[in-house]
Short mmCIF file of C-alpha atoms in Angstrom, two decimals:
data_model
loop_
_atom_site.label_atom_id
_atom_site.label_comp_id
_atom_site.label_asym_id
_atom_site.label_seq_id
_atom_site.Cartn_x
_atom_site.Cartn_y
_atom_site.Cartn_z
CA MET A 694 -6.42 7.53 19.79
CA THR A 695 -7.33 3.74 18.46
CA TRP A 696 -10.79 2.58 18.96
CA ASN A 697 -9.76 -1.53 18.07
CA LEU A 698 -13.81 -2.21 17.52
CA ASN A 699 -14.63 -5.70 17.06
CA SER A 700 -17.68 -6.65 14.51
CA ASP A 701 -19.05 -9.65 16.43
CA ARG A 702 -20.59 -6.89 19.07
CA PRO A 703 -22.56 -4.05 18.67
CA ILE A 704 -20.14 -1.51 17.57
CA PHE A 705 -22.87 1.29 19.65
CA ILE A 706 -22.22 -0.82 22.56
CA GLN A 707 -18.40 -0.89 21.73
CA ILE A 708 -18.66 2.60 21.77
CA ILE A 709 -20.00 3.67 24.91
CA GLU A 710 -17.76 1.47 26.72
CA LYS A 711 -14.63 3.05 24.79
CA ILE A 712 -16.25 6.40 25.91
CA GLN A 713 -16.87 5.40 29.67
CA VAL A 714 -13.26 4.47 29.79
CA ASP A 715 -12.04 7.10 28.45
CA ILE A 716 -14.17 9.42 31.03
CA ILE A 717 -12.87 7.31 33.61
CA SER A 718 -8.78 7.11 32.91
CA GLY A 719 -9.27 11.14 32.52
CA PHE A 720 -8.52 11.69 28.91
CA TYR A 721 -11.81 13.14 29.05
CA LYS A 722 -12.58 15.35 31.94
CA SER A 723 -15.47 16.55 33.69
CA GLY A 724 -17.27 19.39 31.66
CA ASP A 725 -15.16 18.65 28.89
CA LYS A 726 -16.55 19.36 25.09
CA LEU A 727 -16.80 16.21 23.49
CA PRO A 728 -15.94 16.34 19.41
CA SER A 729 -18.70 16.29 17.58
CA VAL A 730 -20.53 13.26 16.07
CA ARG A 731 -18.93 13.55 12.87
CA GLU A 732 -15.86 13.96 13.98
CA LEU A 733 -16.05 11.17 16.40
CA ALA A 734 -16.95 8.80 13.55
CA GLN A 735 -14.20 9.35 11.31
CA GLU A 736 -11.87 8.92 13.89
CA ALA A 737 -13.52 5.51 15.03
CA SER A 738 -14.25 4.93 11.12
CA VAL A 739 -18.18 4.25 11.82
CA ASN A 740 -21.34 5.57 10.63
CA PRO A 741 -22.33 8.71 12.06
CA ASN A 742 -25.61 6.84 12.95
CA THR A 743 -23.83 5.09 14.94
CA MET A 744 -22.07 7.16 17.00
CA GLN A 745 -25.14 9.24 17.61
CA LYS A 746 -26.73 6.13 18.63
CA ALA A 747 -24.12 5.59 21.29
CA LEU A 748 -23.84 9.37 22.20
CA SER A 749 -27.60 9.24 22.69
CA GLU A 750 -27.65 6.46 25.39
CA LEU A 751 -24.25 8.07 27.28
CA GLU A 752 -26.56 11.14 27.44
CA ARG A 753 -29.67 8.95 28.54
CA THR A 754 -27.69 7.52 31.37
CA GLY A 755 -26.16 11.04 32.21
CA LEU A 756 -22.70 10.80 31.75
CA VAL A 757 -23.26 13.20 28.82
CA TYR A 758 -25.10 15.84 28.58
CA SER A 759 -25.91 18.32 25.58
CA GLN A 760 -26.32 21.52 25.22
CA ARG A 761 -28.44 22.50 22.26
CA THR A 762 -26.35 24.74 20.33
CA SER A 763 -22.70 24.44 21.65
CA GLY A 764 -22.57 20.64 21.60
CA ARG A 765 -22.09 17.90 24.26
CA PHE A 766 -20.33 17.89 27.15
CA ILE A 767 -19.02 15.55 29.56
CA THR A 768 -20.90 15.22 33.46
CA GLU A 769 -19.72 17.50 35.83
CA ASP A 770 -21.11 14.87 38.27
CA THR A 771 -17.90 13.36 39.70
CA THR A 772 -19.78 11.04 42.20
CA MET A 773 -21.30 9.64 38.95
CA ILE A 774 -17.67 9.19 37.07
CA ASP A 775 -16.23 7.67 40.32
CA GLN A 776 -19.85 5.03 40.70
CA LEU A 777 -18.66 3.82 37.19
CA LYS A 778 -15.15 3.80 37.91
CA SER A 779 -15.99 1.32 40.68
CA LYS A 780 -18.89 -0.79 38.86
CA LEU A 781 -16.25 -1.10 35.99
CA ALA A 782 -13.71 -2.54 37.68
CA LYS A 783 -16.59 -4.93 40.17
CA GLU A 784 -17.17 -6.63 36.30
CA ILE A 785 -13.09 -6.96 35.79
CA VAL A 786 -12.46 -8.40 38.96
CA THR A 787 -15.70 -10.65 38.89
CA GLU A 788 -14.79 -11.69 35.65
CA PHE A 789 -11.05 -12.73 36.19
CA TRP A 790 -12.31 -14.66 39.85
CA ASP A 791 -14.31 -16.73 37.54
CA ASN A 792 -11.84 -17.57 35.37
CA MET A 793 -9.59 -18.42 37.85
CA GLN A 794 -12.37 -20.41 39.55
CA LYS A 795 -12.62 -22.07 36.08
CA LEU A 796 -8.35 -22.89 35.96
CA GLY A 797 -9.09 -24.44 39.82
CA PHE A 798 -7.51 -21.85 41.71
CA GLN A 799 -8.33 -21.07 45.18
CA LYS A 800 -8.96 -17.57 46.72
CA GLU A 801 -5.59 -17.75 48.68
CA GLU A 802 -3.62 -19.33 45.36
CA THR A 803 -5.25 -16.56 43.33
CA ILE A 804 -4.57 -13.36 45.80
CA SER A 805 -0.78 -14.55 46.02
CA LEU A 806 -0.53 -15.23 42.59
CA LEU A 807 -1.96 -11.31 41.63
CA ALA A 808 0.62 -9.85 44.28
CA LYS A 809 3.55 -11.69 42.44
CA THR A 810 2.54 -10.65 38.92
CA ILE A 811 2.00 -6.83 40.10
CA GLU A 812 5.49 -6.66 41.73
CA ILE A 813 6.87 -8.05 38.90
CA GLU A 814 5.04 -6.16 36.80
CA GLU A 815 6.19 -3.02 38.60
CA THR A 816 10.22 -4.05 38.43
CA THR A 817 10.02 -5.00 34.91
CA THR A 818 7.83 -1.43 33.88
CA LYS A 819 10.93 0.57 36.47
CA GLY A 820 13.46 -1.26 34.69
CA GLU A 821 12.47 0.24 31.14
CA SER A 822 11.88 3.49 31.74
CA ASN A 823 15.33 3.62 33.88
CA ASP A 824 16.60 2.11 30.45
CA ASP A 825 15.11 5.17 28.84
CA THR A 826 16.48 7.91 30.67
CA GLY A 827 20.00 6.18 30.62
CA MET A 828 19.73 6.17 27.12
CA MET B 422 -37.19 8.74 2.25
CA ILE B 423 -34.82 8.70 -0.59
CA LEU B 424 -35.64 5.33 -2.40
CA GLU B 425 -38.16 3.14 -2.39
CA CYS B 426 -39.03 0.18 -4.75
CA LYS B 427 -41.76 -1.77 -5.39
CA ASP B 428 -42.76 -5.14 -6.71
CA LEU B 429 -39.79 -4.99 -8.38
CA THR B 430 -39.20 -7.85 -10.97
CA LYS B 431 -36.45 -7.81 -13.39
CA THR B 432 -35.92 -11.10 -16.12
CA TYR B 433 -33.28 -11.37 -18.61
CA ARG B 434 -34.99 -13.59 -21.76
CA GLY B 435 -36.95 -15.27 -19.25
CA TYR B 436 -34.45 -15.99 -16.10
CA LEU B 437 -35.80 -14.32 -13.15
CA ALA B 438 -33.27 -11.75 -11.95
CA LEU B 439 -34.81 -10.18 -8.97
CA SER B 440 -38.00 -10.67 -7.96
CA ASN B 441 -40.36 -8.98 -6.08
CA ILE B 442 -38.12 -6.58 -4.44
CA ASN B 443 -39.76 -3.86 -2.11
CA LEU B 444 -37.50 -1.51 -0.27
CA GLN B 445 -37.51 1.82 1.47
CA ILE B 446 -34.15 3.57 2.23
CA ASP B 447 -34.12 6.90 4.41
CA GLY B 448 -31.49 9.55 3.75
CA GLY B 449 -28.26 9.62 5.64
CA HIS B 450 -28.04 6.05 5.81
CA ILE B 451 -24.98 3.60 4.59
CA ILE B 452 -26.27 0.46 2.96
CA GLY B 453 -24.34 -2.80 2.14
CA LEU B 454 -25.83 -4.96 -0.16
CA LEU B 455 -24.79 -8.16 0.30
CA GLY B 456 -25.17 -11.42 -1.46
CA PRO B 457 -23.46 -14.53 -3.36
CA ASN B 458 -22.08 -13.83 -7.29
CA GLY B 459 -25.81 -14.01 -9.21
CA SER B 460 -28.26 -13.06 -6.07
CA GLY B 461 -28.96 -9.65 -8.28
CA LYS B 462 -26.80 -6.89 -6.71
CA THR B 463 -25.74 -5.41 -9.97
CA THR B 464 -29.54 -5.71 -11.84
CA LEU B 465 -30.65 -3.90 -8.96
CA LEU B 466 -28.07 -1.03 -9.04
CA LYS B 467 -28.46 -0.83 -12.56
CA LEU B 468 -32.48 -0.64 -12.29
CA ILE B 469 -31.57 2.04 -9.77
CA ALA B 470 -29.77 4.05 -11.97
CA GLY B 471 -31.75 4.22 -14.88
CA LEU B 472 -29.34 1.62 -16.96
CA LEU B 473 -32.43 -1.23 -16.93
CA SER B 474 -35.35 -1.12 -17.50
CA PRO B 475 -37.84 -3.31 -15.26
CA ALA B 476 -40.19 -6.11 -15.80
CA SER B 477 -42.91 -4.70 -14.02
CA GLY B 478 -42.69 -2.78 -10.93
CA SER B 479 -41.60 1.25 -9.82
CA ILE B 480 -38.37 3.10 -8.46
CA SER B 481 -38.73 6.49 -6.97
CA ILE B 482 -35.93 8.40 -6.13
CA GLN B 483 -37.19 11.38 -4.06
CA GLY B 484 -40.61 11.20 -5.27
CA ASN B 485 -39.02 10.64 -8.64
CA PRO B 486 -39.46 8.22 -11.20
CA VAL B 487 -36.01 6.96 -12.92
CA GLY B 488 -35.23 9.44 -15.64
CA PRO B 489 -33.32 12.46 -15.97
CA ALA B 490 -34.32 14.36 -12.51
CA SER B 491 -33.30 10.65 -10.87
CA LYS B 492 -30.22 10.45 -12.39
CA ASN B 493 -29.24 14.08 -11.27
CA LEU B 494 -30.13 12.53 -7.72
CA ILE B 495 -27.62 9.85 -8.16
CA SER B 496 -23.92 9.12 -8.48
CA TYR B 497 -23.61 5.51 -9.68
CA LEU B 498 -19.87 4.01 -9.83
CA PRO B 499 -20.44 0.96 -12.06
CA ASP B 500 -18.48 -2.23 -11.67
CA HIS B 501 -16.07 -1.98 -14.50
CA PHE B 502 -14.26 0.57 -15.73
CA TYR B 503 -15.86 3.19 -18.04
CA LEU B 504 -13.67 6.13 -18.83
CA ASP B 505 -11.75 6.73 -21.71
CA HIS B 506 -8.72 5.30 -20.71
CA HIS B 507 -6.64 7.67 -23.39
CA ARG B 508 -7.32 10.89 -21.37
CA LYS B 509 -5.26 12.57 -18.32
CA VAL B 510 -7.25 12.17 -15.03
CA ALA B 511 -7.59 16.54 -15.28
CA GLU B 512 -9.14 15.79 -18.23
CA ILE B 513 -11.73 13.30 -16.77
CA ILE B 514 -12.19 15.47 -14.27
CA ARG B 515 -12.64 18.84 -16.49
CA PHE B 516 -15.49 16.87 -18.45
CA PHE B 517 -17.34 15.77 -14.95
CA ASP B 518 -17.29 19.51 -13.81
CA ASP B 519 -18.50 20.29 -17.26
CA PHE B 520 -21.26 17.37 -17.14
CA TYR B 521 -22.72 17.19 -13.52
CA GLU B 522 -24.16 20.74 -11.97
CA ASP B 523 -22.94 18.77 -8.20
CA PHE B 524 -19.46 17.84 -8.92
CA GLU B 525 -16.69 19.21 -7.24
CA SER B 526 -13.36 19.42 -8.39
CA GLU B 527 -11.72 20.72 -5.89
CA ARG B 528 -12.79 18.00 -3.72
CA ALA B 529 -11.25 15.39 -6.14
CA TYR B 530 -7.73 16.99 -6.66
CA ASP B 531 -7.79 16.76 -2.90
CA MET B 532 -8.25 13.01 -2.76
CA LEU B 533 -6.10 12.12 -5.87
CA ALA B 534 -3.48 14.70 -3.49
CA LYS B 535 -4.09 12.35 -0.28
CA LEU B 536 -3.57 9.32 -2.46
CA ASN B 537 -0.42 10.41 -4.22
CA ILE B 538 -2.52 10.16 -7.86
CA ASN B 539 -0.71 12.08 -10.46
CA PRO B 540 -3.51 14.14 -12.29
CA ASN B 541 -1.66 14.93 -15.28
CA GLN B 542 -1.03 11.15 -16.18
CA LYS B 543 -3.30 8.96 -18.60
CA LEU B 544 -5.72 6.56 -17.16
CA LYS B 545 -4.51 3.70 -18.76
CA SER B 546 -1.17 4.64 -17.46
CA PHE B 547 -2.31 2.78 -13.82
CA SER B 548 -2.71 0.02 -12.29
CA LYS B 549 -5.73 -1.80 -11.79
CA GLY B 550 -6.30 -0.18 -8.10
CA THR B 551 -5.45 3.01 -8.76
CA LYS B 552 -8.09 3.11 -11.61
CA GLU B 553 -10.52 2.18 -9.37
CA LYS B 554 -9.33 4.60 -6.75
CA VAL B 555 -9.74 7.21 -9.52
CA HIS B 556 -13.51 5.90 -10.74
CA LEU B 557 -14.27 6.15 -6.94
CA ILE B 558 -12.67 9.34 -5.89
CA LEU B 559 -14.83 10.69 -9.53
CA ALA B 560 -18.42 9.16 -7.83
CA MET B 561 -17.67 10.92 -4.56
CA SER B 562 -17.15 14.05 -5.85
CA ARG B 563 -20.68 14.85 -6.41
CA ARG B 564 -22.91 16.20 -3.86
CA ALA B 565 -25.44 13.18 -4.75
CA LYS B 566 -28.13 12.75 -2.89
CA LEU B 567 -27.83 8.47 -3.58
CA TYR B 568 -24.33 7.15 -4.64
CA LEU B 569 -24.56 3.91 -5.99
CA LEU B 570 -21.39 2.15 -5.52
CA ASP B 571 -20.87 -1.64 -7.06
CA GLU B 572 -17.48 -3.28 -5.70
CA PRO B 573 -16.26 0.13 -4.81
CA ILE B 574 -12.87 -1.41 -3.27
CA ALA B 575 -12.07 -4.84 -4.71
CA GLY B 576 -8.79 -4.04 -6.38
CA VAL B 577 -7.86 -1.91 -3.39
CA ASP B 578 -5.01 -2.73 -1.24
CA PRO B 579 -5.76 -2.65 2.49
CA ALA B 580 -4.17 0.54 3.39
CA ALA B 581 -5.70 2.76 1.11
CA ARG B 582 -8.99 0.76 1.47
CA ASP B 583 -9.41 2.42 4.99
CA TYR B 584 -8.40 5.84 3.61
CA ILE B 585 -11.13 5.53 0.85
CA LEU B 586 -13.77 4.09 3.66
CA GLN B 587 -12.51 7.43 5.45
CA THR B 588 -13.41 9.30 2.31
CA ILE B 589 -16.90 7.55 1.92
CA LEU B 590 -17.26 8.81 5.49
CA SER B 591 -16.45 11.99 5.05
CA ASN B 592 -17.59 12.95 1.83
CA TYR B 593 -21.39 12.55 1.92
CA GLU B 594 -24.23 14.53 3.44
CA GLU B 595 -25.88 14.02 6.36
CA THR B 596 -28.95 13.29 4.29
CA ALA B 597 -27.46 11.32 1.32
CA SER B 598 -27.23 7.99 1.44
CA ILE B 599 -24.88 5.39 0.04
CA LEU B 600 -25.76 1.57 -1.33
CA ILE B 601 -22.55 -0.24 -1.20
CA SER B 602 -22.08 -3.77 -2.83
CA THR B 603 -19.32 -5.48 -1.81
CA HIS B 604 -17.84 -9.01 -0.93
CA LEU B 605 -15.29 -7.81 1.37
CA ILE B 606 -17.76 -7.25 4.23
CA SER B 607 -15.10 -7.33 7.03
CA ASP B 608 -13.49 -4.41 5.65
CA ILE B 609 -16.83 -2.02 5.33
CA GLU B 610 -19.29 -3.48 8.00
CA ASN B 611 -18.20 -0.88 10.54
CA ILE B 612 -19.22 2.00 8.55
CA LEU B 613 -22.39 -0.04 7.94
CA ASP B 614 -25.79 0.68 9.13
CA GLU B 615 -28.23 -0.96 7.76
CA VAL B 616 -27.31 -4.57 5.55
CA ILE B 617 -29.36 -5.93 2.88
CA PHE B 618 -28.90 -9.80 2.32
CA LEU B 619 -30.38 -10.62 -1.62
CA GLN B 620 -30.17 -14.20 -2.28
CA ASN B 621 -31.55 -15.38 -5.84
CA GLY B 622 -32.99 -12.20 -6.22
CA LYS B 623 -35.01 -12.15 -3.82
CA ILE B 624 -34.51 -9.93 -0.02
CA HIS B 625 -33.16 -12.78 2.31
CA THR B 626 -32.50 -9.82 5.42
CA HIS B 627 -32.86 -5.89 5.63
CA ALA B 628 -31.91 -5.20 8.89
CA LEU B 629 -29.77 -2.71 11.24
CA VAL B 630 -26.33 -4.21 11.18
CA ASP B 631 -25.80 -3.61 15.25
CA GLU B 632 -29.58 -5.42 15.64
CA LEU B 633 -28.28 -8.28 13.77
CA ARG B 634 -24.91 -8.40 15.22
CA GLN B 635 -27.09 -7.93 18.58
CA GLU B 636 -29.48 -11.23 17.59
CA SER B 637 -26.70 -13.50 16.49
CA HIS B 638 -23.57 -12.34 18.48
CA LYS B 639 -21.92 -12.83 15.09
CA SER B 640 -20.23 -10.09 12.80
CA ILE B 641 -22.09 -9.34 9.60
CA ASP B 642 -19.41 -11.18 7.87
CA ASP B 643 -19.71 -14.79 9.91
CA LEU B 644 -23.20 -13.95 9.31
CA PHE B 645 -22.86 -14.11 5.59
CA ARG B 646 -20.82 -17.22 5.47
CA GLU B 647 -23.43 -18.74 7.83
CA VAL B 648 -26.57 -17.70 5.80
CA PHE B 649 -25.15 -18.34 2.31
CA ARG B 650 -23.20 -21.20 3.13
CA CYS B 651 -22.46 -23.31 0.42
#
């Protein structure tokens, strides 16, 4: 797993975002145990204190809970995970729409361009996977 | 608290190298000691290690003044090679094992193996970068309370640098602290939790790394370039 942390934003915020995405994408499933602070810190090449801070923050929001002796776990509240998923999706779409407006695109143009791009992506990735199986 | 410096001042024949340094470092932190050339980084580390005596002020390491007790708690990596070049690495490891109660040969051999360094080779046969790695491995193989690393990765290639940072992260105990002086800020800033900017022998900034990023929206590397622009 790669972490790709930038140095110009607080590291603990980027760690929170990364773990959130890992939970939404199902890399960590509801009820899964998280690796220890030290293990995660080493994997991400960050200071254990920074990792600790990020996990405490995730705990505060309820996405992660800790059991005193056995470690940290992903919440079993799947509604919470779904809510987070729609929240993040909305943020990405809003940012995209803002950027499109800055480039001077109208609503209809944007939607059709988006649909076209998705179509092209789908056919090319299908083509690639066909090539793979053909090998 | 691991380290406390109070009103620390050091002069070299009238030249003021450090003036009125007040510094407190708690256990479990990795602190970057950053500053332009001649700002006093090495002087500060040498004072803490007990290789220099201050003109005035005091230093205490876990409550001990600088002396035999404090030196037992500190693993110091100087910014120059100090080991006998005619010795094999294995001989030096034996020497360290005899000399330091908290030295763990096993860890040293483990790190040497991971970096493909042959312990039966003499130190003088290695490149500059490999010599640096050997020195750092020896420093990190002690179970110290405070590690003072003066320019630990300057001559090491970028790929090995990553491994060395991992080594630093995995080899210090949760209660120990590491003070690293370096110019390679972008390489190490993600493993730091605190940073000290030294300027003309004074502390310009001492803050949490993520707070500085949040305030400035800049990396520590960019911030450094801004603060110390020539």
